[in-house]
GROMACS .gro file of C-alpha atoms in nm:
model
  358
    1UNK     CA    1   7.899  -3.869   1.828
    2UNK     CA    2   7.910  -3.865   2.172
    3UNK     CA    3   7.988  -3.530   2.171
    4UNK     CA    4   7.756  -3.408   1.981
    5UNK     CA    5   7.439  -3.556   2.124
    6UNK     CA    6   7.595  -3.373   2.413
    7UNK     CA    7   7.604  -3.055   2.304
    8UNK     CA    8   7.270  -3.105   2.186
    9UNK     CA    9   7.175  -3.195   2.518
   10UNK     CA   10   7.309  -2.893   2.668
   11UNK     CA   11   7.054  -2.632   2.538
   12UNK     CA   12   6.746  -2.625   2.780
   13UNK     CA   13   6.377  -2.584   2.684
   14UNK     CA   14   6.197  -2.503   2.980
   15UNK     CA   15   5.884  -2.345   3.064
   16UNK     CA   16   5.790  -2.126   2.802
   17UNK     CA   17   6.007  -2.268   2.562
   18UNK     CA   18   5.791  -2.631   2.591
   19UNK     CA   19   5.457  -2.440   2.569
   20UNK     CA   20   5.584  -2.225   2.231
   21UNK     CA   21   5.666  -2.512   2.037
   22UNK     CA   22   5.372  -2.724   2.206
   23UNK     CA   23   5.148  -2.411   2.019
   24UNK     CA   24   5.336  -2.441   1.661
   25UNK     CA   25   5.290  -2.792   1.711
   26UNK     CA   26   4.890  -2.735   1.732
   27UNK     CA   27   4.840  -2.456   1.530
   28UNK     CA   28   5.104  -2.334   1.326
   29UNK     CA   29   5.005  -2.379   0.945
   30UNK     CA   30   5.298  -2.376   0.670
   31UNK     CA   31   5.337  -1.977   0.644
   32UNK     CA   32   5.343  -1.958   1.025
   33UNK     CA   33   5.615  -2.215   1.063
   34UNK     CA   34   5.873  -1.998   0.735
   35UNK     CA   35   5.764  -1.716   0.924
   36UNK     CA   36   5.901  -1.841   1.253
   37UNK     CA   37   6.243  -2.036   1.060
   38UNK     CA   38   6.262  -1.652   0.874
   39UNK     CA   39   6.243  -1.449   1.230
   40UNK     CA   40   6.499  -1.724   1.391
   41UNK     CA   41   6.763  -1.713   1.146
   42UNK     CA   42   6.736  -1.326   1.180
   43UNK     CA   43   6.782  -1.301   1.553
   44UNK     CA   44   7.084  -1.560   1.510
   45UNK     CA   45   7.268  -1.355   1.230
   46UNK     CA   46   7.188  -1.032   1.438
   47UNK     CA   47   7.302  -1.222   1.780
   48UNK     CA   48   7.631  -1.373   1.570
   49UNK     CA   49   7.740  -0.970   1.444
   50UNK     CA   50   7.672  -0.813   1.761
   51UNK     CA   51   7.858  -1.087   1.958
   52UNK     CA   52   8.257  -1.046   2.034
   53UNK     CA   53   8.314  -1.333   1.767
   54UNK     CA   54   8.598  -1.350   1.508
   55UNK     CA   55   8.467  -1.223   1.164
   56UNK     CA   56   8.557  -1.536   1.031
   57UNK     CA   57   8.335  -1.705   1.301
   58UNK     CA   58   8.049  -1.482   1.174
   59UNK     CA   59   8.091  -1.499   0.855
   60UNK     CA   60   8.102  -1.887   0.886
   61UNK     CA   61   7.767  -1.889   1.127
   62UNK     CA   62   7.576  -1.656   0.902
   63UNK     CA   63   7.585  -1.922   0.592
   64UNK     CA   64   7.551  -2.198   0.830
   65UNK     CA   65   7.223  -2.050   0.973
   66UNK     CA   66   7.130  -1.926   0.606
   67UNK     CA   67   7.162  -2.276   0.463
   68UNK     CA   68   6.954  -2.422   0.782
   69UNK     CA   69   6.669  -2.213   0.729
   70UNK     CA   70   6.663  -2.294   0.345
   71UNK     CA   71   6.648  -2.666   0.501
   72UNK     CA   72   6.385  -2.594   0.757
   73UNK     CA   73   6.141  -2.420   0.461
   74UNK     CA   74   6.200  -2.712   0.189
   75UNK     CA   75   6.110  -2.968   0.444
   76UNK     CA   76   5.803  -2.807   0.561
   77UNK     CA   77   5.706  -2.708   0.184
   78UNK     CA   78   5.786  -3.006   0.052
   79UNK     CA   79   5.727  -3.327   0.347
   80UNK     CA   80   5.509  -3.166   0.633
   81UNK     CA   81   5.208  -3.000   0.482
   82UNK     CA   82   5.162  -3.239   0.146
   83UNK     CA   83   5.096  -3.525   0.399
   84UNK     CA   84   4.807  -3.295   0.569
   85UNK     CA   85   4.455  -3.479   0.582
   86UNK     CA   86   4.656  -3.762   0.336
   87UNK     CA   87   4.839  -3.957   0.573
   88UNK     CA   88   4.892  -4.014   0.932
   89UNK     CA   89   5.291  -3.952   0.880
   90UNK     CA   90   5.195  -3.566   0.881
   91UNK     CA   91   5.180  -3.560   1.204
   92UNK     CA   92   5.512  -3.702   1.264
   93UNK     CA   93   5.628  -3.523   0.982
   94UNK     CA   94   5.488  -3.220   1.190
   95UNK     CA   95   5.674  -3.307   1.487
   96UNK     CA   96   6.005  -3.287   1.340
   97UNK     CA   97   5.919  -2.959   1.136
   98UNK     CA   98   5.845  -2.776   1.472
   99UNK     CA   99   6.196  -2.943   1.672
  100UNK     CA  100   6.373  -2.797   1.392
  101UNK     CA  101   6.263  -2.449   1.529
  102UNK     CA  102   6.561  -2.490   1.803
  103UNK     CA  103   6.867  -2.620   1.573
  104UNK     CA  104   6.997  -2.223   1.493
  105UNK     CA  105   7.060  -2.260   1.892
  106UNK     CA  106   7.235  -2.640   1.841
  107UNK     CA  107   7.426  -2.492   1.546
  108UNK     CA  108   7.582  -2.195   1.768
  109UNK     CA  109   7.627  -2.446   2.089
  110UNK     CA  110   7.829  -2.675   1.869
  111UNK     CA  111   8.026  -2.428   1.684
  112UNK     CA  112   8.134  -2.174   1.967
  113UNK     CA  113   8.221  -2.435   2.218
  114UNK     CA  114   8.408  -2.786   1.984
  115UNK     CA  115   8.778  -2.697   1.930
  116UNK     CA  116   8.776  -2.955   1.655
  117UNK     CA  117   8.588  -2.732   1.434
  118UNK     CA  118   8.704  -2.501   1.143
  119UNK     CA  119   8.462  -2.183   1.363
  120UNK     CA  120   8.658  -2.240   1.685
  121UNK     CA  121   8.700  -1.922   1.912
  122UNK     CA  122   9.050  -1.926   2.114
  123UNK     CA  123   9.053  -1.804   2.459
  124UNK     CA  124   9.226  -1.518   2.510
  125UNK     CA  125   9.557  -1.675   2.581
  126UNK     CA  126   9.535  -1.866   2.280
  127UNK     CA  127   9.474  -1.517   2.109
  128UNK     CA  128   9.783  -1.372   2.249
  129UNK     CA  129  10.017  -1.649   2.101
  130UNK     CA  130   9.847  -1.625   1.721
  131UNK     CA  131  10.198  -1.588   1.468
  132UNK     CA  132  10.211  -1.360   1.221
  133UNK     CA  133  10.157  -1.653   0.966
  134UNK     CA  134   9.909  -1.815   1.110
  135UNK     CA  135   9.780  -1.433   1.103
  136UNK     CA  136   9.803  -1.454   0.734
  137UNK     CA  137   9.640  -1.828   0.675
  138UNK     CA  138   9.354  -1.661   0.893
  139UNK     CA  139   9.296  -1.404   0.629
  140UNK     CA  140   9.356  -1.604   0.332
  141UNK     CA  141   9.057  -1.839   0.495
  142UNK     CA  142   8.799  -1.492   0.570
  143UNK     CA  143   8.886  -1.406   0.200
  144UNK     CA  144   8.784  -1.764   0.071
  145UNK     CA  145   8.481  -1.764   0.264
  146UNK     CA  146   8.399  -1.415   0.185
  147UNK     CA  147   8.417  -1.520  -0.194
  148UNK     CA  148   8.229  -1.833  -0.137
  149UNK     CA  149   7.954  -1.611   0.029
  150UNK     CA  150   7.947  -1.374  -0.253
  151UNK     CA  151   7.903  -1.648  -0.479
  152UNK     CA  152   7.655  -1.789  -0.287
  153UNK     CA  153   7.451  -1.442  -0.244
  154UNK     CA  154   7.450  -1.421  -0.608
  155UNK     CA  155   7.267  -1.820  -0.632
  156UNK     CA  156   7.041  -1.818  -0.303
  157UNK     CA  157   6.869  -1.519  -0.472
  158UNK     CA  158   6.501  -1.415  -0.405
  159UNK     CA  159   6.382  -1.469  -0.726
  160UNK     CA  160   6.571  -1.853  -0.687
  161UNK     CA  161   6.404  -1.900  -0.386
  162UNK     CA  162   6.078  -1.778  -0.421
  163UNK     CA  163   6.119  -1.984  -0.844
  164UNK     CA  164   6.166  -2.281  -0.589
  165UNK     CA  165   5.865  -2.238  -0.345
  166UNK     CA  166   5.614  -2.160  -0.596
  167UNK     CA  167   5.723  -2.457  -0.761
  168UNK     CA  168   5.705  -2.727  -0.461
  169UNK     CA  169   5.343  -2.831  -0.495
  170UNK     CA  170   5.402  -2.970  -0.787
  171UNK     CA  171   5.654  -3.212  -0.618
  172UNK     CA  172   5.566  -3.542  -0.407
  173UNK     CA  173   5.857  -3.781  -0.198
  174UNK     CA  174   5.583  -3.981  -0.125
  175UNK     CA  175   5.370  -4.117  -0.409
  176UNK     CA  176   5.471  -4.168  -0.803
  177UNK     CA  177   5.324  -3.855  -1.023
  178UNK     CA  178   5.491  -3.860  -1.301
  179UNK     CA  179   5.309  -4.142  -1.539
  180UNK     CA  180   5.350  -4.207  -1.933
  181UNK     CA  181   5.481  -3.861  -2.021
  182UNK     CA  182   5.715  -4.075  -2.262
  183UNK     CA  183   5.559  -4.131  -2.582
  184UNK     CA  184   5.567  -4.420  -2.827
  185UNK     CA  185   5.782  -4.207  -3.025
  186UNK     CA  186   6.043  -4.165  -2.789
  187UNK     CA  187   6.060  -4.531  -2.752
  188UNK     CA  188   6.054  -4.591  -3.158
  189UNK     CA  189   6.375  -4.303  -3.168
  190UNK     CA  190   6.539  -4.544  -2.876
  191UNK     CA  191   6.517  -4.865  -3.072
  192UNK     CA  192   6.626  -4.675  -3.401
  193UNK     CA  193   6.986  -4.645  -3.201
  194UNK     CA  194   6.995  -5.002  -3.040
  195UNK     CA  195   7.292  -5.092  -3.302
  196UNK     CA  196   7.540  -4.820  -3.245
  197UNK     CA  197   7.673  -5.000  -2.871
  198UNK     CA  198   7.692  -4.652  -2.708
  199UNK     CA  199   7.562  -4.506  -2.425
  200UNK     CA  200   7.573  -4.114  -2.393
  201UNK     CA  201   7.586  -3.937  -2.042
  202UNK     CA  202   7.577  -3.592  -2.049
  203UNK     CA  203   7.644  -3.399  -1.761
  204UNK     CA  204   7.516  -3.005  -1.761
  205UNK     CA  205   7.566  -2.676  -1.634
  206UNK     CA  206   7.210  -2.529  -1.701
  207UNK     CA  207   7.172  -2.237  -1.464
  208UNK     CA  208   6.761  -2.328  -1.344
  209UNK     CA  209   6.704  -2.207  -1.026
  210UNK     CA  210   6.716  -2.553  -0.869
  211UNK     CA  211   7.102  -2.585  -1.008
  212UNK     CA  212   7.220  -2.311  -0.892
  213UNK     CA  213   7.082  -2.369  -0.569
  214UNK     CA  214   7.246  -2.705  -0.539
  215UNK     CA  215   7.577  -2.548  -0.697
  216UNK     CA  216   7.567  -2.354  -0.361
  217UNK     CA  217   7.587  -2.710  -0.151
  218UNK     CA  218   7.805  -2.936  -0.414
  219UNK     CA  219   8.007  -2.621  -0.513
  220UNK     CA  220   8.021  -2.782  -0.813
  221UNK     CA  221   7.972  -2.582  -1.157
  222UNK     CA  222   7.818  -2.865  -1.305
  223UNK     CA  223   7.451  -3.007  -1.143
  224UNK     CA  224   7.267  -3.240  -1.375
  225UNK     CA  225   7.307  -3.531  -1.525
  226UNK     CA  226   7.133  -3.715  -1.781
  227UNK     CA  227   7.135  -4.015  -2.001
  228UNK     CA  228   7.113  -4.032  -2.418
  229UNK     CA  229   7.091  -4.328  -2.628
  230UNK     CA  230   7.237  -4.158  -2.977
  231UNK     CA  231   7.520  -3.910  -2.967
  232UNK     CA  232   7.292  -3.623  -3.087
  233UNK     CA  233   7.066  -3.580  -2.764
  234UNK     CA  234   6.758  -3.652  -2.963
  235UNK     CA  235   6.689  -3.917  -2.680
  236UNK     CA  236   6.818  -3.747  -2.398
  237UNK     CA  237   6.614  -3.833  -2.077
  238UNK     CA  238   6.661  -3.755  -1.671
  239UNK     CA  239   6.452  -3.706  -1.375
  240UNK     CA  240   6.388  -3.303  -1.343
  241UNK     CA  241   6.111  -3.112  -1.259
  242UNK     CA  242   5.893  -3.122  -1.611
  243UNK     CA  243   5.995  -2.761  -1.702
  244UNK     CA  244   5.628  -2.693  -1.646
  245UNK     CA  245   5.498  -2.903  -1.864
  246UNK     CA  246   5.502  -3.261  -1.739
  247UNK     CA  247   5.470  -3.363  -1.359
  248UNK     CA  248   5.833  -3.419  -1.197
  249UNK     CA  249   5.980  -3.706  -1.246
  250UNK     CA  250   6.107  -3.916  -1.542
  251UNK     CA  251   6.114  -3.697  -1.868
  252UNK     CA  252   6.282  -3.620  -2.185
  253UNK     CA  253   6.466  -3.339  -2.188
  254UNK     CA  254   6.533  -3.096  -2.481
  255UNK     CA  255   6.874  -2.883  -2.594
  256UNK     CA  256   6.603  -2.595  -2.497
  257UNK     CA  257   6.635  -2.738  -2.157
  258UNK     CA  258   6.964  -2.678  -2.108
  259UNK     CA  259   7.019  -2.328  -2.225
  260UNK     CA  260   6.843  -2.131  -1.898
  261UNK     CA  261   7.085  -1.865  -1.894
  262UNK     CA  262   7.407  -1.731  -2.028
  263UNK     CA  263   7.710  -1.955  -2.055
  264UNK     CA  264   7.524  -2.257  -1.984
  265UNK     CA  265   7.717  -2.564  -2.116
  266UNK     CA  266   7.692  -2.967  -2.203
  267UNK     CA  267   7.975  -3.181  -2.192
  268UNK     CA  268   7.882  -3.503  -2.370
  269UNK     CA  269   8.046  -3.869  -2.293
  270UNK     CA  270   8.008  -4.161  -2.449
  271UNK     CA  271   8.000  -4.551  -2.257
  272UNK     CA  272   8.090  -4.860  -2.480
  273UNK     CA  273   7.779  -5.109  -2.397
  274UNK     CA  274   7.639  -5.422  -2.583
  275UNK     CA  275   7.293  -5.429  -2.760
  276UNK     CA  276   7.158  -5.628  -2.487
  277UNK     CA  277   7.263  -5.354  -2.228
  278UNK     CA  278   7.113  -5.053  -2.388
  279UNK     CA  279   6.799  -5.276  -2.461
  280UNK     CA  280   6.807  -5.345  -2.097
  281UNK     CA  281   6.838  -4.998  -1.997
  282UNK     CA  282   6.579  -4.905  -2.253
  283UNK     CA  283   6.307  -5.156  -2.095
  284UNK     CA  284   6.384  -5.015  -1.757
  285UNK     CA  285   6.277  -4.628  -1.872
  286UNK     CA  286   5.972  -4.792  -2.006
  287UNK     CA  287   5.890  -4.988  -1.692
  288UNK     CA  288   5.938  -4.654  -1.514
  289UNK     CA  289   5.731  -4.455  -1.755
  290UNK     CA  290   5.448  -4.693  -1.728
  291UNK     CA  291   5.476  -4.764  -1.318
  292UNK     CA  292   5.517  -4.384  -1.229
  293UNK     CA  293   5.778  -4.198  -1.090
  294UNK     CA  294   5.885  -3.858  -0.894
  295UNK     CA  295   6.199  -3.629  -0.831
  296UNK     CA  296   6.354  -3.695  -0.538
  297UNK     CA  297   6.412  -3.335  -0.414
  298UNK     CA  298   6.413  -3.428  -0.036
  299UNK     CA  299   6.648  -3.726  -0.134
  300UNK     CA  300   6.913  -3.407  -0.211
  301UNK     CA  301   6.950  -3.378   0.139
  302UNK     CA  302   6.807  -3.725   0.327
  303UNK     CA  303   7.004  -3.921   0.022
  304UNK     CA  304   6.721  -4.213   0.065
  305UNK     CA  305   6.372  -4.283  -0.142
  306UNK     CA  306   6.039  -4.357  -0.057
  307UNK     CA  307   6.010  -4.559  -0.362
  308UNK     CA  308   6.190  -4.673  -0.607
  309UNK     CA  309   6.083  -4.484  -0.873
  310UNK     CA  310   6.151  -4.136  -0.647
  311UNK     CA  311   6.507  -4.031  -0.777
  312UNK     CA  312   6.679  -3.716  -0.882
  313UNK     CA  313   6.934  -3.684  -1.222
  314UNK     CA  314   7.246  -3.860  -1.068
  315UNK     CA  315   7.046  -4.128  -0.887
  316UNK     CA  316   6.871  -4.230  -1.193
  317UNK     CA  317   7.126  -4.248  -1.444
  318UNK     CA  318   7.367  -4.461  -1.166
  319UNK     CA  319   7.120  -4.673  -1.116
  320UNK     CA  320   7.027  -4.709  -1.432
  321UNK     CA  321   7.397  -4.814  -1.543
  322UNK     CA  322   7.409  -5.041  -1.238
  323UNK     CA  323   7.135  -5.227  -1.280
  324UNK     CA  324   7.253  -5.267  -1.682
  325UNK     CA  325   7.587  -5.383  -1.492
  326UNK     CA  326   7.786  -5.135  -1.700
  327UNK     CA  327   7.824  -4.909  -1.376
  328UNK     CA  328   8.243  -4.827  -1.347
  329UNK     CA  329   8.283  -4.706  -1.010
  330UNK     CA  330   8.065  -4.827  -0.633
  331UNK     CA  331   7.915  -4.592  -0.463
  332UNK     CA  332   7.504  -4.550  -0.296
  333UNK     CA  333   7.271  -4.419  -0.586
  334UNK     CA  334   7.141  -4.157  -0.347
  335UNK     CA  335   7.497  -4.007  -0.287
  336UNK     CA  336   7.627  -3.986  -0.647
  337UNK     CA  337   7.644  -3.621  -0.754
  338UNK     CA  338   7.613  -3.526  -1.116
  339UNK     CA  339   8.032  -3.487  -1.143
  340UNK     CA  340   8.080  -3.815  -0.990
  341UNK     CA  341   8.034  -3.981  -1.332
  342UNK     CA  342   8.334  -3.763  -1.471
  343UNK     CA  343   8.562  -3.751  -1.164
  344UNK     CA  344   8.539  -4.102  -1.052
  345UNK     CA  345   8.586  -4.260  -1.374
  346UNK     CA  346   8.972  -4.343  -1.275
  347UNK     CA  347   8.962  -4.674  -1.566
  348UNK     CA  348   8.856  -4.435  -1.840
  349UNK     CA  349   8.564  -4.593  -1.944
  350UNK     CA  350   8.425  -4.271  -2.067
  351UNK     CA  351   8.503  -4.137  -2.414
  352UNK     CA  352   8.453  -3.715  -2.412
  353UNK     CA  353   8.261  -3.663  -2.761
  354UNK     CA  354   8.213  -3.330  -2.761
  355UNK     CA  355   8.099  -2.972  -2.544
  356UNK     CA  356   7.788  -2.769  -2.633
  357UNK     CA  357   7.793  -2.429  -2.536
  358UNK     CA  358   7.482  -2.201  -2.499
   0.00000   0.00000   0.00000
């Protein structure tokens, strides 16, 4: 840690520098701050490709700076600007929207100079010593990262991106927007399946833009969770973004839902509870429903709440199961992942029921 805050440390703002951000600080307004992440992660690509760097080393600093400036433009979309004239945190909030202006210039300090890291550049002795094997391991690792870039390319698309912007003012971190979009009928088609002691998660590979853009940081196929109380889905509820409809936050969710492009797929578990543990999970969705909730899209990256009611998929459906005390493996709510409730199941608690396939 030491080392890092050093390296940190080691890039100087002087001058100009100070009066630049000191001017974004006062008058830079959301497009002028993308504008100025866009223009920054440009120079640094262009700076990485003309520099004498090992194409692995660029290739490796072009997604870094690529997923940093996707970073920088959700936080300013999505904290900064919805706390303008609403709260005195905006200006805080401001503050660390404009310091992220200089991390392209921490992220190429750190890489290009700590040995420890998979980017290192060897000096030129180093260089002269390389084996023909380690010659080969060098271009089995450019050929994995060129696949995982091509893969990426294909997810951090324009029309994902710009599907993501437009929708951010519909999100909040900050205050519960989501309120009774669960209907009395929901909760009569819940208590019709209180006797059969089953709890269904089912865990989804749906192909929105927001999955595939978190597919690109899990590099996991499947991104969603959510949780049923009969086998069928017919009571299938998560937090996602209200598929236009309802505010983000705590909604049912339809097979429709699911099936947002080709080769989208459901696998479907079941969890043995007691009738007193679904009941207890079922009072808990109406105690959200009625207090208010909202997706936790900052939490993707920050992993923390506001409030308690501010979760995304995996984070409600843990701690949903953990407050039930029917949860089968420990972890934080905000760092379970969608595949965590498949892969970390190592006392086979879940039952696979069956796969649907779109």
């Amino acid at each position: 840690m030491n080392a890092i805050i050093a390296y940190f440390q080691s890039i100087k703002i002087r001058g100009i520098g100070w009066i630049l951000l000191l001017c974004l600080y006062l008058f830079a307004n959301q497009p002028i701050l993308i504008i100025v992440y866009l223009y920054l992660a440009a120079v640094m690509v262009l700076r990485t490709w003309l520099a004498q760097f090992p194409h692995a080393a660029k290739v490796g600093l072009t997604v870094a700076y690529a997923l940093l400036m996707v970073i920088q433009i959700v936080f300013v979309s999505a904290i900064v600007f919805p706390l303008r004239g609403a709260s005195i945190m905006y200006f805080v909030a401001k503050l660390v929207g404009v310091g992220m202006v200089v991390l392209p210039l921490w992220v190429e300090r750190f890489v290009t100079t700590n040995n420890q890291t998979v980017f290192y550049l060897p000096t030129v002795e180093e260089a002269a010593t390389v084996s023909f094997d380690e010659l080969r391991q060098s271009a089995d690792t450019l050929s994995d990262l060129m696949s995982g870039v091509a893969a990426a390319s294909d997810k951090v698309s324009v029309a994902n991106v710009k599907t993501i912007i437009d929708d951010l003012p519909r999100h909040s971190s900050v205050h519960y927007i989501n309120h009774g979009t669960l209907t009395p009928a929901y909760f009569e088609a819940v208590a019709a399946t209180l006797n059969d002691e089953k709890l269904y998660l089912a865990v989804s590979n749906t192909g929105s833009a927001a999955s595939e853009m978190i597919s690109v940081f899990t590099r996991k196929q499947f991104n969603h969770v959510s949780l049923a109380f009969d086998r069928d889905l017919a009571t299938i509820i998560s937090y996602n973004g209200g598929d236009n409809v309802y505010p983000p936050g705590m909604n049912a969710e339809t097979l429709e839902f699911f099936h947002q492009k080709k080769g989208a797929s459901v696998l479907v578990y079941s969890l043995p509870v007691t009738v007193d543990q679904k009941t207890f999970v079922r009072n808990k969705i109406a105690e959200i429903n009625r207090d208010g909730s909202a997706y936790n899209m900052i939490g993707l990256v920050s992993k923390h709440s506001a409030k308690p009611n501010i979760m995304f998929c995996s984070q409600f459906v843990y701690r949903m199961l953990k407050l039930a005390g029917i949860a089968y493996f420990d972890m934080k709510a905000g760092e379970v992942r969608p595949t965590d409730f498949i892969e970390q199941d190592y006392y086979k608690k879940l039952t696979f029921e069956y796969e649907l396939k779109f």
